[in-house]
mmCIF file of C-alpha atoms and ligand atoms in Angstrom:
data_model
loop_
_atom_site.group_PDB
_atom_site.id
_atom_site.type_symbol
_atom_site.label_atom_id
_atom_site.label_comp_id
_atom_site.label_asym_id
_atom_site.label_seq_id
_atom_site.Cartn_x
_atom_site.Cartn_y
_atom_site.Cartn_z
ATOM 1 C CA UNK A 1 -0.956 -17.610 -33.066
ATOM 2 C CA UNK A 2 -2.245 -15.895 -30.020
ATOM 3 C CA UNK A 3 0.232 -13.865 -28.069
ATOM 4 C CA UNK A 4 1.897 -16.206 -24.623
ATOM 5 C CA UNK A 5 1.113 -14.452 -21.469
ATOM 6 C CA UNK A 6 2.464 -15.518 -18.315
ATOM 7 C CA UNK A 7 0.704 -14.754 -15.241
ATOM 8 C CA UNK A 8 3.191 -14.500 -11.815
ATOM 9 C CA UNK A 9 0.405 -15.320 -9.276
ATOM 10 C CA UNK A 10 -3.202 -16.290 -8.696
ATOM 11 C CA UNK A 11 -5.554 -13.713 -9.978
ATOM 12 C CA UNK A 12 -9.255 -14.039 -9.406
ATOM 13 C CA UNK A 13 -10.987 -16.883 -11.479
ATOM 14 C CA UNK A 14 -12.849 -14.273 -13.489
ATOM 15 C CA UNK A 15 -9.892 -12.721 -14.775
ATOM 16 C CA UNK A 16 -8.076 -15.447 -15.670
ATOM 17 C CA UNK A 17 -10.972 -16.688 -17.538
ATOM 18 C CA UNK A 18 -11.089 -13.912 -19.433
ATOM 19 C CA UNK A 19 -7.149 -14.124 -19.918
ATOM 20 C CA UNK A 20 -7.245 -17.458 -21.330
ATOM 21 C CA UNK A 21 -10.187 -16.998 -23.816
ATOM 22 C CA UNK A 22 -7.935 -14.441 -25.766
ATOM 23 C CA UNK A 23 -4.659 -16.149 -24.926
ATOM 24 C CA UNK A 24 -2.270 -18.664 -24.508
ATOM 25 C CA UNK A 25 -1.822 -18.118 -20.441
ATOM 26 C CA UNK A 26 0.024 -19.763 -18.499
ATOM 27 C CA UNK A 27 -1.696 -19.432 -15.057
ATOM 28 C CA UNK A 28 0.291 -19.919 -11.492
ATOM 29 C CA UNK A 29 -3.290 -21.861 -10.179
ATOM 30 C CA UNK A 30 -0.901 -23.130 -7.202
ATOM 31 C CA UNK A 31 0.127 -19.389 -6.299
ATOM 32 C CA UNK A 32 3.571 -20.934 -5.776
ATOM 33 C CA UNK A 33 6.157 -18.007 -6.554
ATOM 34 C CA UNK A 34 8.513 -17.624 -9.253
ATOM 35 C CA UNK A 35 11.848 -17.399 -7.767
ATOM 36 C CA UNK A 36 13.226 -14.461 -9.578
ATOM 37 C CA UNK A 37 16.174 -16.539 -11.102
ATOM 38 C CA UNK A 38 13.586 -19.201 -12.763
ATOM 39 C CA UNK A 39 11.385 -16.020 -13.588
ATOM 40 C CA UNK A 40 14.354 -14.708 -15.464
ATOM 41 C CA UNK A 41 15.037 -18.043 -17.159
ATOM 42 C CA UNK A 42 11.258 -18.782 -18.396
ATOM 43 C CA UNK A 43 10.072 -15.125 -19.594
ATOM 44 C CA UNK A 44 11.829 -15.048 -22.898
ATOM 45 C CA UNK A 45 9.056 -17.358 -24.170
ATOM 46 C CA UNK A 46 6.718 -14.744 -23.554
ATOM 47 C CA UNK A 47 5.012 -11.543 -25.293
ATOM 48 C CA UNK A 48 3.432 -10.511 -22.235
ATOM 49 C CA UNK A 49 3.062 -10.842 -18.108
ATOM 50 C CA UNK A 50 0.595 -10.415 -15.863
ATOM 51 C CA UNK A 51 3.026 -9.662 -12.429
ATOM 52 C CA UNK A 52 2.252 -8.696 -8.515
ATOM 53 C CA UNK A 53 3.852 -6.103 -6.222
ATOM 54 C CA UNK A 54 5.670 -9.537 -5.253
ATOM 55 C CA UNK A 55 7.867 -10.684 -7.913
ATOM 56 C CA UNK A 56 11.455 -8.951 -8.567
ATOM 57 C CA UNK A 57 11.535 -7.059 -11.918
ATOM 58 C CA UNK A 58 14.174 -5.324 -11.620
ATOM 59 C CA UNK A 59 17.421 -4.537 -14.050
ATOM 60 C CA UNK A 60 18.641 -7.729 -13.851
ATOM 61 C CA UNK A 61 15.234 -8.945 -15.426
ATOM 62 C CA UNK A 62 15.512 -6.706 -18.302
ATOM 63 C CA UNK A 63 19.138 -7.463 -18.812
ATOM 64 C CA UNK A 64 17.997 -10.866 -19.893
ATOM 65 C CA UNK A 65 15.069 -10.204 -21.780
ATOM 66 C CA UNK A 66 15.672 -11.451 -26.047
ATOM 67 C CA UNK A 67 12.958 -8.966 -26.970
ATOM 68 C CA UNK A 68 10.121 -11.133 -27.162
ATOM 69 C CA UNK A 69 8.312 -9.110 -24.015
ATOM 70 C CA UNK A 70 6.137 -6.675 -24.958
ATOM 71 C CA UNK A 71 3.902 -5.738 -21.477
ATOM 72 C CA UNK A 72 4.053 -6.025 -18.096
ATOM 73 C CA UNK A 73 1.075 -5.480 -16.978
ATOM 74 C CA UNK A 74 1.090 -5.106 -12.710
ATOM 75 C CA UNK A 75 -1.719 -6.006 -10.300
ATOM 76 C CA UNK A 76 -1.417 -3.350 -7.801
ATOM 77 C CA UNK A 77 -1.331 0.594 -8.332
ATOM 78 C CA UNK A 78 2.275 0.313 -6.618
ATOM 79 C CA UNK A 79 5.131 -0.793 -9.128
ATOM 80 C CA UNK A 80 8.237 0.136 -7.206
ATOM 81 C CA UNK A 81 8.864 -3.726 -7.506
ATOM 82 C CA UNK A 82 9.806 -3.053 -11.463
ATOM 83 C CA UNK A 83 12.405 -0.911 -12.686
ATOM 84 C CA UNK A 84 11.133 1.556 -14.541
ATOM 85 C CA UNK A 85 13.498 2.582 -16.309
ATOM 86 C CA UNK A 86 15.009 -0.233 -17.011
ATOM 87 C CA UNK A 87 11.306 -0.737 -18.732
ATOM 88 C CA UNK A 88 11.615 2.178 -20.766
ATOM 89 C CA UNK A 89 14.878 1.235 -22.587
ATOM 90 C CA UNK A 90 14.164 -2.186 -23.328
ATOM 91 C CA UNK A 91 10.532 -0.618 -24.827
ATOM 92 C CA UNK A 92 8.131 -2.459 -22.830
ATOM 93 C CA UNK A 93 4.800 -1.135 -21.581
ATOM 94 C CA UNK A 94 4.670 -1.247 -18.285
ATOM 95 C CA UNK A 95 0.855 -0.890 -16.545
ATOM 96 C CA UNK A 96 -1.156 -0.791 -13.435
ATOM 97 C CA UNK A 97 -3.886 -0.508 -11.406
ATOM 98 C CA UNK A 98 -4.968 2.807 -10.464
ATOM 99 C CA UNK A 99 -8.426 3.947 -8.417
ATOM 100 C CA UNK A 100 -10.491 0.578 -8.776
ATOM 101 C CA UNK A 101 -8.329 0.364 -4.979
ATOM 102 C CA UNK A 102 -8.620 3.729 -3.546
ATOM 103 C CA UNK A 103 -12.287 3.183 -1.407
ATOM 104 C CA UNK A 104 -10.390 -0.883 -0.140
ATOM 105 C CA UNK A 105 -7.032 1.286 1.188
ATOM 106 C CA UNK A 106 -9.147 4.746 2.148
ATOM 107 C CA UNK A 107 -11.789 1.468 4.539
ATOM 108 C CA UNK A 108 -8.510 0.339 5.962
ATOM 109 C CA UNK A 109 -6.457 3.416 6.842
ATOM 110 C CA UNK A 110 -10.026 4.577 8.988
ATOM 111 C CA UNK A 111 -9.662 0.869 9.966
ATOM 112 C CA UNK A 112 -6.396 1.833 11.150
ATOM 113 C CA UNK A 113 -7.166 5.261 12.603
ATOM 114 C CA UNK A 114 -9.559 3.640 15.016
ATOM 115 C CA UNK A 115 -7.404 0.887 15.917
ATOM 116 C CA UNK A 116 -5.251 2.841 16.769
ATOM 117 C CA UNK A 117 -6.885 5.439 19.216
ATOM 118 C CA UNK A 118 -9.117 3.570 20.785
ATOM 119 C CA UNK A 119 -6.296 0.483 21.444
ATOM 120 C CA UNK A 120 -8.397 -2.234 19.919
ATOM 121 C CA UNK A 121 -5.031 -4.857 19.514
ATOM 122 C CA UNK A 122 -4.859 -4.793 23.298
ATOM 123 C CA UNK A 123 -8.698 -4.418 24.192
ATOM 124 C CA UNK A 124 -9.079 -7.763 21.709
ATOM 125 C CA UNK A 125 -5.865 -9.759 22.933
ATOM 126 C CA UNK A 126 -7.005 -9.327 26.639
ATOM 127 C CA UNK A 127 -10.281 -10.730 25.956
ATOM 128 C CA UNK A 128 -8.408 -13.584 23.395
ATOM 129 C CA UNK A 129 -6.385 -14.760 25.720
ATOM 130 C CA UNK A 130 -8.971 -14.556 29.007
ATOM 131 C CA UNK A 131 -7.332 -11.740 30.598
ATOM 132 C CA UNK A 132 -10.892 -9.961 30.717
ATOM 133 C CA UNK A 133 -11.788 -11.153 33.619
ATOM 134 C CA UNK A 134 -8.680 -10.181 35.864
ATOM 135 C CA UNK A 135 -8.935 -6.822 34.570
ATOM 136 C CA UNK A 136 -10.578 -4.088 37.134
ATOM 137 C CA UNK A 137 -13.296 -2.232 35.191
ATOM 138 C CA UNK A 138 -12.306 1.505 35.982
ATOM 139 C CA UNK A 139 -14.094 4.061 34.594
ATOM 140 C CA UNK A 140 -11.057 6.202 33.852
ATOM 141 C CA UNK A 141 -8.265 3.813 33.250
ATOM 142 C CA UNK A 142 -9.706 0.448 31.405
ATOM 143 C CA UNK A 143 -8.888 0.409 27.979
ATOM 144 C CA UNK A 144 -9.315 4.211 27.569
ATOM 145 C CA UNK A 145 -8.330 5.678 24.300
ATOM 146 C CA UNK A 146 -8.860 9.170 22.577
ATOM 147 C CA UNK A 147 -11.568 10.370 20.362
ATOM 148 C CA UNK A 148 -11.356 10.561 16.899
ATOM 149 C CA UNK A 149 -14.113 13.174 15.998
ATOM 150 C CA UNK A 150 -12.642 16.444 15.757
ATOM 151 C CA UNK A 151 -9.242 15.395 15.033
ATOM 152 C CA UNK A 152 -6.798 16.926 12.735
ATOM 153 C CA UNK A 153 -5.460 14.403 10.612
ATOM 154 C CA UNK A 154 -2.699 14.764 8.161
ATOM 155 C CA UNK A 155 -2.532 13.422 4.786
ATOM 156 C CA UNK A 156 0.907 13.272 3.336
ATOM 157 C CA UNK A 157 0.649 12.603 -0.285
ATOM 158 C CA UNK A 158 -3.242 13.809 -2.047
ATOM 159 C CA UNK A 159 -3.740 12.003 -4.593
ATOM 160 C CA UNK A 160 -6.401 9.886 -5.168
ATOM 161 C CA UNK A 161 -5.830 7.066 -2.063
ATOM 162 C CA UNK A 162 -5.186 9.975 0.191
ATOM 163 C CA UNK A 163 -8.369 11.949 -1.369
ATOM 164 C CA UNK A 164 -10.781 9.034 -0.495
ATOM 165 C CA UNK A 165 -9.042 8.297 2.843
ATOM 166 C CA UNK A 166 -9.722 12.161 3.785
ATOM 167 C CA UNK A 167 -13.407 11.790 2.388
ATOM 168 C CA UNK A 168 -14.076 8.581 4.878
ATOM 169 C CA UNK A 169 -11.996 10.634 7.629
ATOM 170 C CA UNK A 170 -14.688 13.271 7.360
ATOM 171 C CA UNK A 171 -17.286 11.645 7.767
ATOM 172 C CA UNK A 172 -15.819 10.751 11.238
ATOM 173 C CA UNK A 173 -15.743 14.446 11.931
ATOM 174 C CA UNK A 174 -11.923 14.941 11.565
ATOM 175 C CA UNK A 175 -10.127 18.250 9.700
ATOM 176 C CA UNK A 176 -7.748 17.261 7.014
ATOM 177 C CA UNK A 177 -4.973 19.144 6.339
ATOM 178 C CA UNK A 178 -2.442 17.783 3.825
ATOM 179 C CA UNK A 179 1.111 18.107 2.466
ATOM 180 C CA UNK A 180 1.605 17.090 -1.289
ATOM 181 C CA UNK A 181 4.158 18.176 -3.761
ATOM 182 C CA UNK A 182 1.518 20.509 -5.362
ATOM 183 C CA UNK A 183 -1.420 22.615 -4.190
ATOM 184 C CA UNK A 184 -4.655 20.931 -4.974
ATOM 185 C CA UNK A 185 -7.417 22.941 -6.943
ATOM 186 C CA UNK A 186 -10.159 23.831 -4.936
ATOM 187 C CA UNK A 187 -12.433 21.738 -5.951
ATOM 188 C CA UNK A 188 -10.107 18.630 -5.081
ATOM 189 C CA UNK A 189 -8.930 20.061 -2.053
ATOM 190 C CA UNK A 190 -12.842 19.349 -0.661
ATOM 191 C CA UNK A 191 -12.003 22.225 2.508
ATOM 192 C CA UNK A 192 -8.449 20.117 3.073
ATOM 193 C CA UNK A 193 -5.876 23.032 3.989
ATOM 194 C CA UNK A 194 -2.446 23.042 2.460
ATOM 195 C CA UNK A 195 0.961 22.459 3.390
ATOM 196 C CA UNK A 196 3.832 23.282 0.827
ATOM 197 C CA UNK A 197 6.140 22.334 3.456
ATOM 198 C CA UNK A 198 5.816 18.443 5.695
ATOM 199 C CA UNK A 199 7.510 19.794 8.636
ATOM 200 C CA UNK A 200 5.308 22.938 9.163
ATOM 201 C CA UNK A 201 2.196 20.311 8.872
ATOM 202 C CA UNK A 202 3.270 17.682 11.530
ATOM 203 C CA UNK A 203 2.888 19.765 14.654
ATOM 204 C CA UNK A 204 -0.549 20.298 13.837
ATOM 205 C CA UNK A 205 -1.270 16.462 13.008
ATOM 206 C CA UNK A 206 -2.983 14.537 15.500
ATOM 207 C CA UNK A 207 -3.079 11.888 13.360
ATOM 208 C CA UNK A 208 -0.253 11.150 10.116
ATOM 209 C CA UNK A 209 -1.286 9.128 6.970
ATOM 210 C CA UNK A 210 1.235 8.471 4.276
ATOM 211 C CA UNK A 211 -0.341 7.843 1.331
ATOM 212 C CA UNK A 212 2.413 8.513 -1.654
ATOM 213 C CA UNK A 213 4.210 6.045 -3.807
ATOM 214 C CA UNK A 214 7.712 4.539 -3.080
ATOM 215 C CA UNK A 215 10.054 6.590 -4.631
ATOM 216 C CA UNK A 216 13.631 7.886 -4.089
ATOM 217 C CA UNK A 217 11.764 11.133 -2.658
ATOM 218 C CA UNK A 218 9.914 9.694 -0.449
ATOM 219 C CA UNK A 219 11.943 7.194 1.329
ATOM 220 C CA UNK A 220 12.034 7.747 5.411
ATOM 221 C CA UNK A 221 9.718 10.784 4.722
ATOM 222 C CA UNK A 222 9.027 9.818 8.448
ATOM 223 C CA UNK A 223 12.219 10.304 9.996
ATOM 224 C CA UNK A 224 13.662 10.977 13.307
ATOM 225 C CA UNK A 225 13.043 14.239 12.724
ATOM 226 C CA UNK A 226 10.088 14.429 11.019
ATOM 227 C CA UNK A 227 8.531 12.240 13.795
ATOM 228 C CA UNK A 228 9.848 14.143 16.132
ATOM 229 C CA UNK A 229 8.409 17.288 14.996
ATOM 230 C CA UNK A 230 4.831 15.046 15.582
ATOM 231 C CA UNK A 231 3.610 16.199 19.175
ATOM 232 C CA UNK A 232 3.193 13.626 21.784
ATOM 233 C CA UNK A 233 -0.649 12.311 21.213
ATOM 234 C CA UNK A 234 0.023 11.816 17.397
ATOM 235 C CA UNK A 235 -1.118 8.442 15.939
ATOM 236 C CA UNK A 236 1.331 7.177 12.436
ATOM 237 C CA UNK A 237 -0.932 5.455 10.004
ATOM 238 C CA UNK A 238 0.352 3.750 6.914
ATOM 239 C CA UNK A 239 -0.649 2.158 4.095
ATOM 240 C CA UNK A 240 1.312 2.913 1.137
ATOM 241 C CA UNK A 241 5.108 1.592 1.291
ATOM 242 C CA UNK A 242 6.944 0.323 4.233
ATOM 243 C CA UNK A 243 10.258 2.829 2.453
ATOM 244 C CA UNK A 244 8.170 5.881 3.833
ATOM 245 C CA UNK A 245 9.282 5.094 7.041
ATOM 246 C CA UNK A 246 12.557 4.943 9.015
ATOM 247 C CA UNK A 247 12.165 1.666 11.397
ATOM 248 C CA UNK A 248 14.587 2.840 14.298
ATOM 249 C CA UNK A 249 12.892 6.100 14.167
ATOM 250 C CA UNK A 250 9.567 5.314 14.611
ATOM 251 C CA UNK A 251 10.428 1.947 17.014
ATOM 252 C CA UNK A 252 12.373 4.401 19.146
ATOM 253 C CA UNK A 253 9.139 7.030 19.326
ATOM 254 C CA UNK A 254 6.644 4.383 20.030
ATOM 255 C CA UNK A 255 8.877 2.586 22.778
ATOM 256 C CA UNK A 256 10.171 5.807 24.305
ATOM 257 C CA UNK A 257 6.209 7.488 23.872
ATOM 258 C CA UNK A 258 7.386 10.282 21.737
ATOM 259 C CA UNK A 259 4.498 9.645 20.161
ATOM 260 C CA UNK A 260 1.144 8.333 20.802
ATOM 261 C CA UNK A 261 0.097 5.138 18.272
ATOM 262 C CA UNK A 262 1.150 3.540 14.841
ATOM 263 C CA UNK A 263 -0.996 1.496 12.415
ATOM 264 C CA UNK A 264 1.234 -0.084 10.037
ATOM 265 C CA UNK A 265 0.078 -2.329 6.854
ATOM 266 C CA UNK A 266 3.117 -1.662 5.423
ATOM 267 C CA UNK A 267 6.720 -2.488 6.197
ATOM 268 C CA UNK A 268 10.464 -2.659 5.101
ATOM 269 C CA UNK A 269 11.279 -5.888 3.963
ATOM 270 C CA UNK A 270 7.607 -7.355 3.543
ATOM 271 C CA UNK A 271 7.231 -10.498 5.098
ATOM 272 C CA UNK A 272 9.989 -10.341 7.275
ATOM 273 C CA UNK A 273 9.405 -6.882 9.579
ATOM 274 C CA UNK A 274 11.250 -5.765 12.353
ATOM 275 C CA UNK A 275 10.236 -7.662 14.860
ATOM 276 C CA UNK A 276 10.389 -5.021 17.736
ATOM 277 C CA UNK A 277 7.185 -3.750 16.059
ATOM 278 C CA UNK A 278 5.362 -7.143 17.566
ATOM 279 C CA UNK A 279 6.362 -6.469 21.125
ATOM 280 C CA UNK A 280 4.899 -2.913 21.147
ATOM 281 C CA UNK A 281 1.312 -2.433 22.637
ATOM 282 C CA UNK A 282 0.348 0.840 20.858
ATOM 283 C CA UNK A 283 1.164 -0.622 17.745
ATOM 284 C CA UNK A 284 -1.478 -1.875 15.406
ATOM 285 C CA UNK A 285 -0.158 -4.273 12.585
ATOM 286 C CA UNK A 286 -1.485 -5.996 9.608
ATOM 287 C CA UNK A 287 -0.120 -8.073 7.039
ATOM 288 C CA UNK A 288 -0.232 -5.866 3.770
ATOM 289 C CA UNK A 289 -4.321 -6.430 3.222
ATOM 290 C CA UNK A 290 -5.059 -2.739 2.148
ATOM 291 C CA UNK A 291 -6.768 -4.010 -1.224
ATOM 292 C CA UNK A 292 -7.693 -7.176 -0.041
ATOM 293 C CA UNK A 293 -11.353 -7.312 -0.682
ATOM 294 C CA UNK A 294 -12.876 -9.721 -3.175
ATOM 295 C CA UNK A 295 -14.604 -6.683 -5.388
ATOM 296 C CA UNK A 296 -11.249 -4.500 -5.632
ATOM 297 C CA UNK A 297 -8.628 -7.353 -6.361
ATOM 298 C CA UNK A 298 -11.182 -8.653 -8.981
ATOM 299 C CA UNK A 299 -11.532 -5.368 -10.467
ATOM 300 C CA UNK A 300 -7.624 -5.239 -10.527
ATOM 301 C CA UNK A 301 -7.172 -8.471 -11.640
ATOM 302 C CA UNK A 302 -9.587 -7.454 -14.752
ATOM 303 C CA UNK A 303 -8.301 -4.476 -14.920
ATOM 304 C CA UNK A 304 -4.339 -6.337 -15.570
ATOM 305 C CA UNK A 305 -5.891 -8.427 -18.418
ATOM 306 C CA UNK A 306 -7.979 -5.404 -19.794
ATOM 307 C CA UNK A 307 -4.951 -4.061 -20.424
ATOM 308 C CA UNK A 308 -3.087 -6.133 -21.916
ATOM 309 C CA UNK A 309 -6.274 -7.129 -24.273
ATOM 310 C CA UNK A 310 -5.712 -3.343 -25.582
ATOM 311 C CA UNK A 311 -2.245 -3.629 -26.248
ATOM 312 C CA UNK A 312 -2.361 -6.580 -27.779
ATOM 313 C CA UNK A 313 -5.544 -5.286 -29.860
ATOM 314 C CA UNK A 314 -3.789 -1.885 -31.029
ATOM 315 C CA UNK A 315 -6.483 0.577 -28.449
ATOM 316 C CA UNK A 316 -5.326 2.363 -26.087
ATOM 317 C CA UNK A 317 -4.158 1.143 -22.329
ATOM 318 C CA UNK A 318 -6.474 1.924 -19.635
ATOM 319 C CA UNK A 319 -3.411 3.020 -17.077
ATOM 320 C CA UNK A 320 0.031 3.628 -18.626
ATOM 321 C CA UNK A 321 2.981 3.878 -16.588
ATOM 322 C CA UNK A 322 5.093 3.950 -19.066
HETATM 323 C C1 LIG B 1 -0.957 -1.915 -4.491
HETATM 324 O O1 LIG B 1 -1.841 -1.986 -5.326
HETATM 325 O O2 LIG B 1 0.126 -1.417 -4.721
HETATM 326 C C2 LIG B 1 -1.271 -2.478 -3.141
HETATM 327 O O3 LIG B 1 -0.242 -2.266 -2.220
HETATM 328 C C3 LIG B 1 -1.593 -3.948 -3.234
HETATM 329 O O4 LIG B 1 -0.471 -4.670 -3.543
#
């Protein structure tokens, strides 16, 4: 009999192709969510899952479980929707989706870095909603933003998102400097200079990019007094977890212009974010999209099934968690 895999959401045709050649899969074709109490209730008929950054796996999940689960494999490199450890009691593999993302997140932080500096939600809501032509043309003062080449920008967590977003940076002529648990080798580094220490870094950031995982350690690693340690031009950027940053503190710096810009993908409480964010104009926002390009979730969506083809054929996984 061949193993029962349930897969959460929609994942690209090819994929689930793919799935259902090797498995019994039950596909979500709708993309209608699994309320966590009906996810709870169906997955004991299941050896494996294929889940997204959306559904709830958390202790109360693996509470349930009869010991028929074997995998969860994630689409998404980001799995702070699954308890971990919870995984690693119960014995089931837990996967993800690491670097087939890092050039889709690295396009949109620059996406955001722009945005940002050179006010592109206002300059394309004026013109939207006809405002253009009521609008004097001054040389100094119409939609006038700052420069990006040249700029120091900060990368707070180096791995291999914030490595590609500093690579894309460069080419726009910034300096990267970069705070990270560890010093890089040299070779990694790529000329980025070192911080051991976050709040020595943010004076000298012009620009801020968070680009670690959501973990205990990192929640509101932007603070109100980390922010405020950010000098008055500085632009936030980030793309990794909406837990990286404290709401009031950064509302309070972009209403009171402590600082300078934010471009946010990410928030607390994704769908519902704090709406004072909306009525800000130097904030740029955007709906959670940082891997949404057709090539990368494909290649994540492969890469979910890939690995729970190897588990299920006794070779190794391609990206353990745990
Ligand atoms: C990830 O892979 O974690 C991205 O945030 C997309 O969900």
């Amino acid at each position: 009999m061949k193993p029962k895999i349930l897969v959460s959401r929609k994942i690209s045709d090819l994929a689930e192709e793919k799935l259902s050649k090797e498995f019994d899969a039950t596909l979500n074709p709708k993309d209608e969510p699994i309320p966590e109490s009906e996810l709870i209730k169906i997955i004991n008929d299941y050896d494996g899952m294929i889940s997204t950054g959306f559904d709830k796996i958390g202790e109360n999940f693996f509470n349930n479980l009869n010991g028929k689960l074997k995998i969860i494999a994630q689409v998404g490199v980001g799995y702070d929707n699954i308890s971990v450890k919870s995984a690693l009691e119960k014995k089931i593999k837990v996967t993800n989706t690491p670097n087939v993302l890092n050039e889709a997140v690295a396009e949109l932080t620059i996406l955001l870095i722009l945005a940002t500096s050179r006010r592109i939600g206002e300059a394309y809501n004026l013109v939207r909603t006809d405002n253009w032509k009521n609008q004097k043309p001054d040389l100094t003062k119409f939609m006038i933003g700052n420069s990006v080449t040249g700029k120091t920008l900060g990368i707070i967590g180096m791995g291999r998102i914030g490595r590609m977003a500093a690579k894309s940076a460069k080419a726009f002529g910034m300096k990267i400097i970069y705070y990270n648990r560890n010093k890089l080798s040299e070779d990694l580094e790529d000329g980025a200079k070192y911080y051991s220490d976050l709040n020595s870094m943010l004076p000298n950031c012009d620009f801020v990019s968070i680009h670690t995982p959501a973990t205990a350690e990192t929640k509101y690693i932007l603070n109100k007094d980390t922010i405020g340690l950010l000098p008055k031009h500085a632009v936030v950027i980030n793309t990794s977890r909406g837990s990286t940053i404290d709401d009031d503190a950064l509302i309070d710096a972009l209403e009171n212009k402590k600082i300078y810009a934010a471009g946010l993908d990410v928030f607390n409480n994704e769908p519902n974010l704090d709406n004072r964010y909306l009525k800000l104009d130097n904030c740029f926002v955007l709906p959670h999209v940082g891997s949404a390009t057709h090539e990368t979730r494909l290649a994540m969506s492969m890469m979910a099934v890939d690995n729970i083809y190897c588990f299920f054929n006794e070779k190794p996984l391609i990206s353990e968690v745990v």
